[in-house]
């Protein structure tokens, strides 16, 4: 009786270890804004390298925004990631794209945006750290002069923040900012409700593979889901079985299927 309860406990502990090892959870977010960050994207100071693909590193700022650094275009904030169509919807709070006359391409992303009929008025100002932060255009500024981009429809007469500034010109406001990528190609994988990851043991080439059954596309499939979940568990369990033949128990190496003789410390 005692033995069999140990066996059960042992079995659960093996399944737990097996699930931990088999599925590194690489899905995360920067806050509660509902944008999932997953492969090929990863948060570089928070997640393991194998969670992402080169060139797709992101970071989170203190406000919980997802930041994509795209030199020389600047730091963009990610509003939405369309994993199926491989497109990012972004915003440009630092107004770095004002510098870009047309579209821009990095080795990873192709960037496009529209120019609205509304303009920013660009000011050249002497340094003064009391100005509203949302007017600052750090990408256009230099070490000795601040450049400000102010909505040209705003009434700015007599605004003390613009006292030591000279008006330079008007520039259209970039909007509908889109960044698309073609490699790695995970869109077709995502479209089937699965997820993409780096293929294991592929050190030389950055190959990806489709895996997982976590997301379910059709709605009327609760039964299917639990069957699939059960199947996943069984598969993970057997995958672990393959590797577990040398489980160390009571300082002896025993085959996994003898684990019932094994007295693990009480958990
Ligand atoms: C992975 O972690 C995220 C956030 O911690 C969570 O929302 C998600 O459900 C997890 N996915 C799996 C498959 O456990
Ligand atoms: C924006 O600026 C352009 C050129 O500087 C000008 O032709 C256009 O009328 C301006 N738009 C508005 C809404 O002021
Ligand atoms: C701002 O004005 C200063 C002084 O006139 C000038 O030296 C500097 O180049 C200007 N900066 C820009 C970005 O035009
Ligand atoms: C100048 O503009 C800023 C930003 O819109 C605003 O917060 C501030 O109250 C304005 N100051 C004056 C004197 O109008
Ligand atoms: C900065 O601007 C404020 C007004 O907004 C002004 O009182 C102050 O003297 C300015 N400082 C410098 C160093 O120009
Ligand atoms: C999945 O497994 C649980 C027990 O682990 C069982 O109760 C359930 O009926 C199974 N679901 C399906 C659809 O087989």
Coordinates of C-alpha atoms and ligand atoms in Angstrom, one line a residue:
X1 CA 0.0 0.0 0.0
X2 CA 2.7 2.4 1.0
X3 CA 4.7 1.3 -2.0
X4 CA 2.0 2.0 -4.5
X5 CA 1.3 5.5 -3.2
X6 CA 5.0 6.2 -3.6
X7 CA 4.8 4.9 -7.1
X8 CA 2.0 7.3 -7.9
X9 CA 3.9 10.2 -6.4
X10 CA 7.0 9.1 -8.3
X11 CA 5.0 8.9 -11.5
X12 CA 3.7 12.4 -11.1
X13 CA 7.1 13.7 -10.3
X14 CA 8.5 12.2 -13.5
X15 CA 5.8 13.6 -15.6
X16 CA 6.4 17.0 -14.0
X17 CA 10.1 16.8 -14.7
X18 CA 9.4 15.5 -18.2
X19 CA 7.0 18.4 -19.0
X20 CA 9.5 21.0 -17.7
X21 CA 12.3 19.6 -19.8
X22 CA 10.3 19.1 -23.0
X23 CA 8.6 22.4 -23.3
X24 CA 10.5 25.6 -22.5
X25 CA 7.8 28.2 -22.4
X26 CA 9.0 31.0 -24.6
X27 CA 5.8 33.0 -24.6
X28 CA 5.9 36.2 -22.6
X29 CA 4.8 39.8 -22.7
X30 CA 5.9 43.2 -21.5
X31 CA 2.9 43.9 -19.3
X32 CA -0.8 43.5 -19.6
X33 CA -1.3 44.9 -23.0
X34 CA -2.2 41.6 -24.6
X35 CA 0.6 41.4 -27.1
X36 CA 2.2 38.0 -26.9
X37 CA 5.9 37.9 -27.5
X38 CA 7.0 34.6 -28.9
X39 CA 9.3 33.1 -31.5
X40 CA 10.9 34.6 -33.6
X41 CA 10.7 37.5 -31.1
X42 CA 12.3 37.3 -27.6
X43 CA 13.1 39.7 -24.8
X44 CA 16.8 39.7 -24.8
X45 CA 17.5 40.4 -21.1
X46 CA 14.8 38.1 -19.8
X47 CA 14.6 35.0 -22.0
X48 CA 16.9 32.3 -23.2
X49 CA 18.6 32.8 -26.5
X50 CA 16.9 29.8 -28.0
X51 CA 13.5 31.5 -27.6
X52 CA 14.3 33.8 -30.4
X53 CA 15.9 34.4 -33.8
X54 CA 18.8 36.7 -34.5
X55 CA 17.6 40.2 -35.3
X56 CA 14.3 39.8 -33.4
X57 CA 15.4 40.9 -29.9
X58 CA 13.0 43.2 -28.1
X59 CA 13.0 44.9 -24.8
X60 CA 10.4 46.2 -22.4
X61 CA 10.5 49.7 -21.0
X62 CA 9.4 50.9 -17.5
X63 CA 5.9 51.7 -18.9
X64 CA 5.4 48.2 -20.2
X65 CA 5.8 49.1 -23.9
X66 CA 7.5 46.7 -26.2
X67 CA 10.5 48.4 -27.7
X68 CA 12.1 47.4 -31.0
X69 CA 15.5 49.0 -31.6
X70 CA 16.0 49.5 -35.3
X71 CA 19.2 51.5 -35.9
X72 CA 19.4 53.9 -37.6
X73 CA 15.6 54.4 -37.7
X74 CA 15.4 54.5 -33.9
X75 CA 13.3 52.9 -31.2
X76 CA 9.8 51.9 -32.2
X77 CA 7.0 50.7 -29.9
X78 CA 5.2 47.6 -31.0
X79 CA 1.5 47.8 -30.8
X80 CA 0.6 44.5 -32.4
X81 CA 2.3 41.5 -33.9
X82 CA 0.5 39.7 -36.7
X83 CA 2.4 36.3 -36.5
X84 CA 0.5 34.8 -39.4
X85 CA 1.1 37.6 -41.9
X86 CA 4.5 38.4 -40.4
X87 CA 3.8 42.0 -39.9
X88 CA 4.4 44.3 -36.9
X89 CA 2.2 47.4 -36.3
X90 CA 4.3 50.0 -34.6
X91 CA 4.3 53.5 -33.3
X92 CA 7.1 56.0 -33.3
X93 CA 6.9 58.0 -30.0
X94 CA 10.4 59.3 -30.3
X95 CA 9.6 60.7 -33.8
X96 CA 12.6 59.1 -35.3
X97 CA 10.9 58.3 -38.6
X98 CA 10.6 62.0 -39.4
X99 CA 14.2 61.6 -40.6
X100 CA 13.3 58.9 -43.1
X101 CA 12.1 60.2 -46.4
X102 CA 10.6 57.0 -47.7
X103 CA 10.6 53.4 -46.7
X104 CA 13.5 51.8 -45.0
X105 CA 14.8 48.2 -45.0
X106 CA 17.1 46.5 -42.5
X107 CA 18.5 43.1 -43.0
X108 CA 15.5 41.7 -41.1
X109 CA 12.6 44.1 -41.5
X110 CA 11.0 46.0 -44.4
X111 CA 9.5 49.2 -42.9
X112 CA 6.7 51.2 -44.5
X113 CA 4.6 54.0 -43.2
X114 CA 2.1 56.6 -44.5
X115 CA 2.5 60.3 -44.1
X116 CA -0.6 62.0 -42.8
X117 CA -1.8 65.4 -43.9
X118 CA -1.3 66.6 -40.3
X119 CA 2.2 68.0 -39.8
X120 CA 4.7 68.3 -37.0
X121 CA 6.3 71.7 -36.7
X122 CA 10.0 71.2 -36.1
X123 CA 11.8 73.6 -33.7
X124 CA 15.5 74.0 -33.0
X125 CA 16.0 74.9 -29.4
X126 CA 18.8 75.5 -26.9
X127 CA 19.1 72.8 -24.3
X128 CA 16.5 73.0 -21.5
X129 CA 15.3 69.9 -19.6
X130 CA 12.1 71.5 -18.5
X131 CA 10.3 70.9 -21.9
X132 CA 7.5 68.4 -22.3
X133 CA 9.0 65.0 -23.1
X134 CA 6.4 64.2 -25.7
X135 CA 7.7 67.0 -27.8
X136 CA 11.2 65.9 -27.8
X137 CA 12.7 64.3 -30.9
X138 CA 15.9 62.7 -29.7
X139 CA 16.7 61.2 -33.0
X140 CA 16.9 64.6 -34.6
X141 CA 18.6 66.4 -31.7
X142 CA 22.3 66.9 -31.3
X143 CA 24.5 67.2 -28.2
X144 CA 24.1 71.0 -28.2
X145 CA 20.6 71.5 -29.5
X146 CA 17.2 70.0 -28.8
X147 CA 14.9 69.4 -31.7
X148 CA 11.2 69.4 -30.9
X149 CA 8.4 68.1 -33.0
X150 CA 5.1 69.7 -32.1
X151 CA 1.7 68.9 -33.6
X152 CA 1.2 71.9 -35.9
X153 CA -2.5 72.2 -35.1
X154 CA -1.7 72.8 -31.4
X155 CA -1.9 76.4 -30.2
X156 CA 1.7 77.2 -29.2
X157 CA 1.6 80.9 -29.0
X158 CA 3.4 82.2 -25.9
X159 CA 4.2 78.7 -24.8
X160 CA 7.2 79.1 -22.5
X161 CA 8.6 75.7 -23.5
X162 CA 9.3 77.2 -27.0
X163 CA 10.9 80.5 -25.8
X164 CA 14.4 79.7 -26.9
X165 CA 13.5 77.9 -30.0
X166 CA 13.5 78.7 -33.7
X167 CA 10.9 77.2 -36.0
X168 CA 12.5 75.3 -38.8
X169 CA 9.9 73.6 -41.0
X170 CA 6.9 71.4 -41.1
X171 CA 7.0 67.6 -41.7
X172 CA 4.2 65.2 -42.2
X173 CA 3.4 62.9 -39.3
X174 CA 4.2 59.2 -40.1
X175 CA 1.4 56.8 -39.3
X176 CA 0.3 53.3 -40.1
X177 CA 3.8 52.1 -39.4
X178 CA 4.3 48.5 -40.6
X179 CA 7.4 46.3 -40.4
X180 CA 7.3 43.0 -42.3
X181 CA 9.7 40.1 -42.3
X182 CA 10.1 37.2 -44.6
X183 CA 12.7 35.1 -42.7
X184 CA 12.2 33.0 -40.7
X185 CA 9.0 31.9 -42.3
X186 CA 6.7 30.9 -39.5
X187 CA 3.4 32.3 -40.9
X188 CA 2.2 29.1 -42.4
X189 CA 2.9 27.3 -39.1
X190 CA 1.1 30.0 -37.1
X191 CA -1.9 29.7 -39.5
X192 CA -2.4 26.1 -38.4
X193 CA -2.5 27.1 -34.8
X194 CA 0.9 25.8 -34.0
X195 CA 4.1 27.6 -33.1
X196 CA 7.5 27.9 -34.5
X197 CA 10.9 27.4 -32.8
X198 CA 14.5 26.8 -33.6
X199 CA 15.1 23.2 -34.6
X200 CA 17.0 21.4 -32.0
X201 CA 20.5 20.1 -32.8
X202 CA 20.7 22.5 -35.8
X203 CA 23.8 24.4 -34.7
X204 CA 25.1 25.4 -38.1
X205 CA 21.9 26.6 -39.8
X206 CA 19.1 28.5 -38.3
X207 CA 16.4 26.1 -39.2
X208 CA 13.0 26.4 -37.7
X209 CA 10.3 23.8 -37.0
X210 CA 6.6 23.8 -36.3
X211 CA 5.4 22.3 -33.0
X212 CA 2.8 22.2 -30.4
X213 CA -0.8 21.9 -30.1
X214 CA -1.5 24.6 -27.6
X215 CA -3.7 26.8 -29.7
X216 CA -6.9 25.4 -31.2
X217 CA -8.5 27.1 -34.1
X218 CA -12.0 25.6 -34.3
X219 CA -14.3 26.7 -31.5
X220 CA -16.5 23.6 -31.1
X221 CA -13.7 21.3 -30.1
X222 CA -13.4 21.0 -26.4
X223 CA -13.3 17.3 -26.6
X224 CA -10.7 17.4 -29.3
X225 CA -8.6 19.7 -27.2
X226 CA -8.6 17.4 -24.2
X227 CA -7.8 14.5 -26.5
X228 CA -5.0 16.5 -28.0
X229 CA -3.8 17.5 -24.5
X230 CA -3.8 14.0 -23.3
X231 CA -1.9 12.9 -26.4
X232 CA 0.6 15.6 -25.8
X233 CA 1.1 14.5 -22.3
X234 CA 1.6 10.9 -23.4
X235 CA 4.0 11.9 -26.1
X236 CA 6.0 14.0 -23.7
X237 CA 6.0 11.2 -21.2
X238 CA 7.3 8.7 -23.7
X239 CA 9.9 11.1 -24.9
X240 CA 11.0 11.3 -21.3
X241 CA 11.0 7.6 -21.0
X242 CA 13.5 7.3 -23.8
X243 CA 15.9 9.5 -21.9
X244 CA 15.1 8.3 -18.4
X245 CA 16.7 4.8 -18.4
X246 CA 19.6 6.0 -16.2
X247 CA 17.6 7.8 -13.5
X248 CA 19.6 8.0 -10.4
X249 CA 17.9 6.6 -7.4
X250 CA 19.2 5.9 -3.9
X251 CA 22.7 6.4 -5.3
X252 CA 22.1 3.6 -7.8
X253 CA 21.5 4.0 -11.5
X254 CA 18.3 2.2 -12.2
X255 CA 16.2 1.7 -15.4
X256 CA 13.3 4.1 -15.4
X257 CA 10.7 1.3 -15.4
X258 CA 12.0 0.2 -12.0
X259 CA 11.2 3.5 -10.5
X260 CA 8.7 1.9 -8.1
X261 CA 11.7 0.5 -6.1
X262 CA 12.9 4.0 -5.8
X263 CA 12.2 6.0 -2.6
X264 CA 12.3 9.6 -3.5
X265 CA 12.3 12.2 -0.7
X266 CA 8.8 13.2 0.2
X267 CA 7.8 16.2 -1.8
Ligands
LIG1 C1 3.6 30.5 -21.1 O1 3.7 31.6 -20.3 C2 2.8 32.7 -20.5 C3 3.1 33.8 -19.6 O2 3.8 33.5 -18.5 C4 1.4 32.1 -20.3 O3 0.4 33.1 -20.6 C5 1.1 31.0 -21.2 O4 -0.1 30.4 -21.0 C6 2.2 29.9 -21.0 N1 2.1 28.9 -22.1 C7 2.1 27.6 -21.8 C8 1.9 26.7 -23.0 O5 2.3 27.2 -20.7
LIG2 C1 1.9 70.3 -44.0 O1 3.1 70.8 -44.6 C2 3.1 70.8 -46.0 C3 4.4 71.3 -46.5 O2 5.2 71.8 -45.5 C4 1.9 71.8 -46.5 O3 1.9 71.8 -47.9 C5 0.6 71.3 -45.9 O4 -0.4 72.2 -46.3 C6 0.7 71.1 -44.4 N1 -0.5 70.6 -43.9 C7 -1.3 71.1 -43.0 C8 -2.5 70.4 -42.6 O5 -1.0 72.2 -42.5
LIG3 C1 20.1 74.6 -34.5 O1 20.6 76.0 -34.4 C2 22.0 76.1 -34.2 C3 22.3 77.6 -34.1 O2 21.8 78.3 -35.1 C4 22.7 75.4 -35.4 O3 24.1 75.5 -35.2 C5 22.3 74.0 -35.5 O4 22.9 73.3 -36.6 C6 20.8 73.9 -35.6 N1 20.4 72.5 -35.6 C7 19.7 71.9 -36.6 C8 19.3 70.5 -36.4 O5 19.3 72.5 -37.5
LIG4 C1 2.9 74.6 -23.5 O1 2.5 73.3 -24.1 C2 2.6 72.2 -23.1 C3 2.3 70.9 -23.9 O2 1.2 70.9 -24.6 C4 1.5 72.4 -22.1 O3 1.6 71.4 -21.1 C5 1.8 73.8 -21.4 O4 0.7 74.0 -20.5 C6 1.8 74.9 -22.4 N1 2.2 76.1 -21.7 C7 1.5 77.3 -22.0 C8 2.0 78.5 -21.2 O5 0.6 77.3 -22.7
LIG5 C1 14.4 76.6 -19.3 O1 13.1 77.0 -19.6 C2 12.4 77.7 -18.5 C3 11.0 78.1 -18.9 O2 10.3 76.9 -19.4 C4 13.2 79.0 -18.1 O3 12.6 79.6 -17.0 C5 14.6 78.6 -17.8 O4 15.4 79.7 -17.6 C6 15.2 77.8 -19.0 N1 16.6 77.3 -18.6 C7 17.6 77.5 -19.4 C8 18.9 77.0 -18.9 O5 17.5 78.1 -20.5
LIG6 C1 -7.9 12.9 -20.7 O1 -7.3 12.3 -19.5 C2 -8.1 12.4 -18.4 C3 -7.4 11.7 -17.2 O2 -6.0 12.0 -17.3 C4 -9.5 11.7 -18.6 O3 -10.3 11.9 -17.4 C5 -10.1 12.3 -19.8 O4 -11.4 11.7 -20.0 C6 -9.2 12.3 -21.0 N1 -9.9 12.9 -22.1 C7 -10.0 12.4 -23.3 C8 -10.7 13.2 -24.3 O5 -9.6 11.3 -23.5

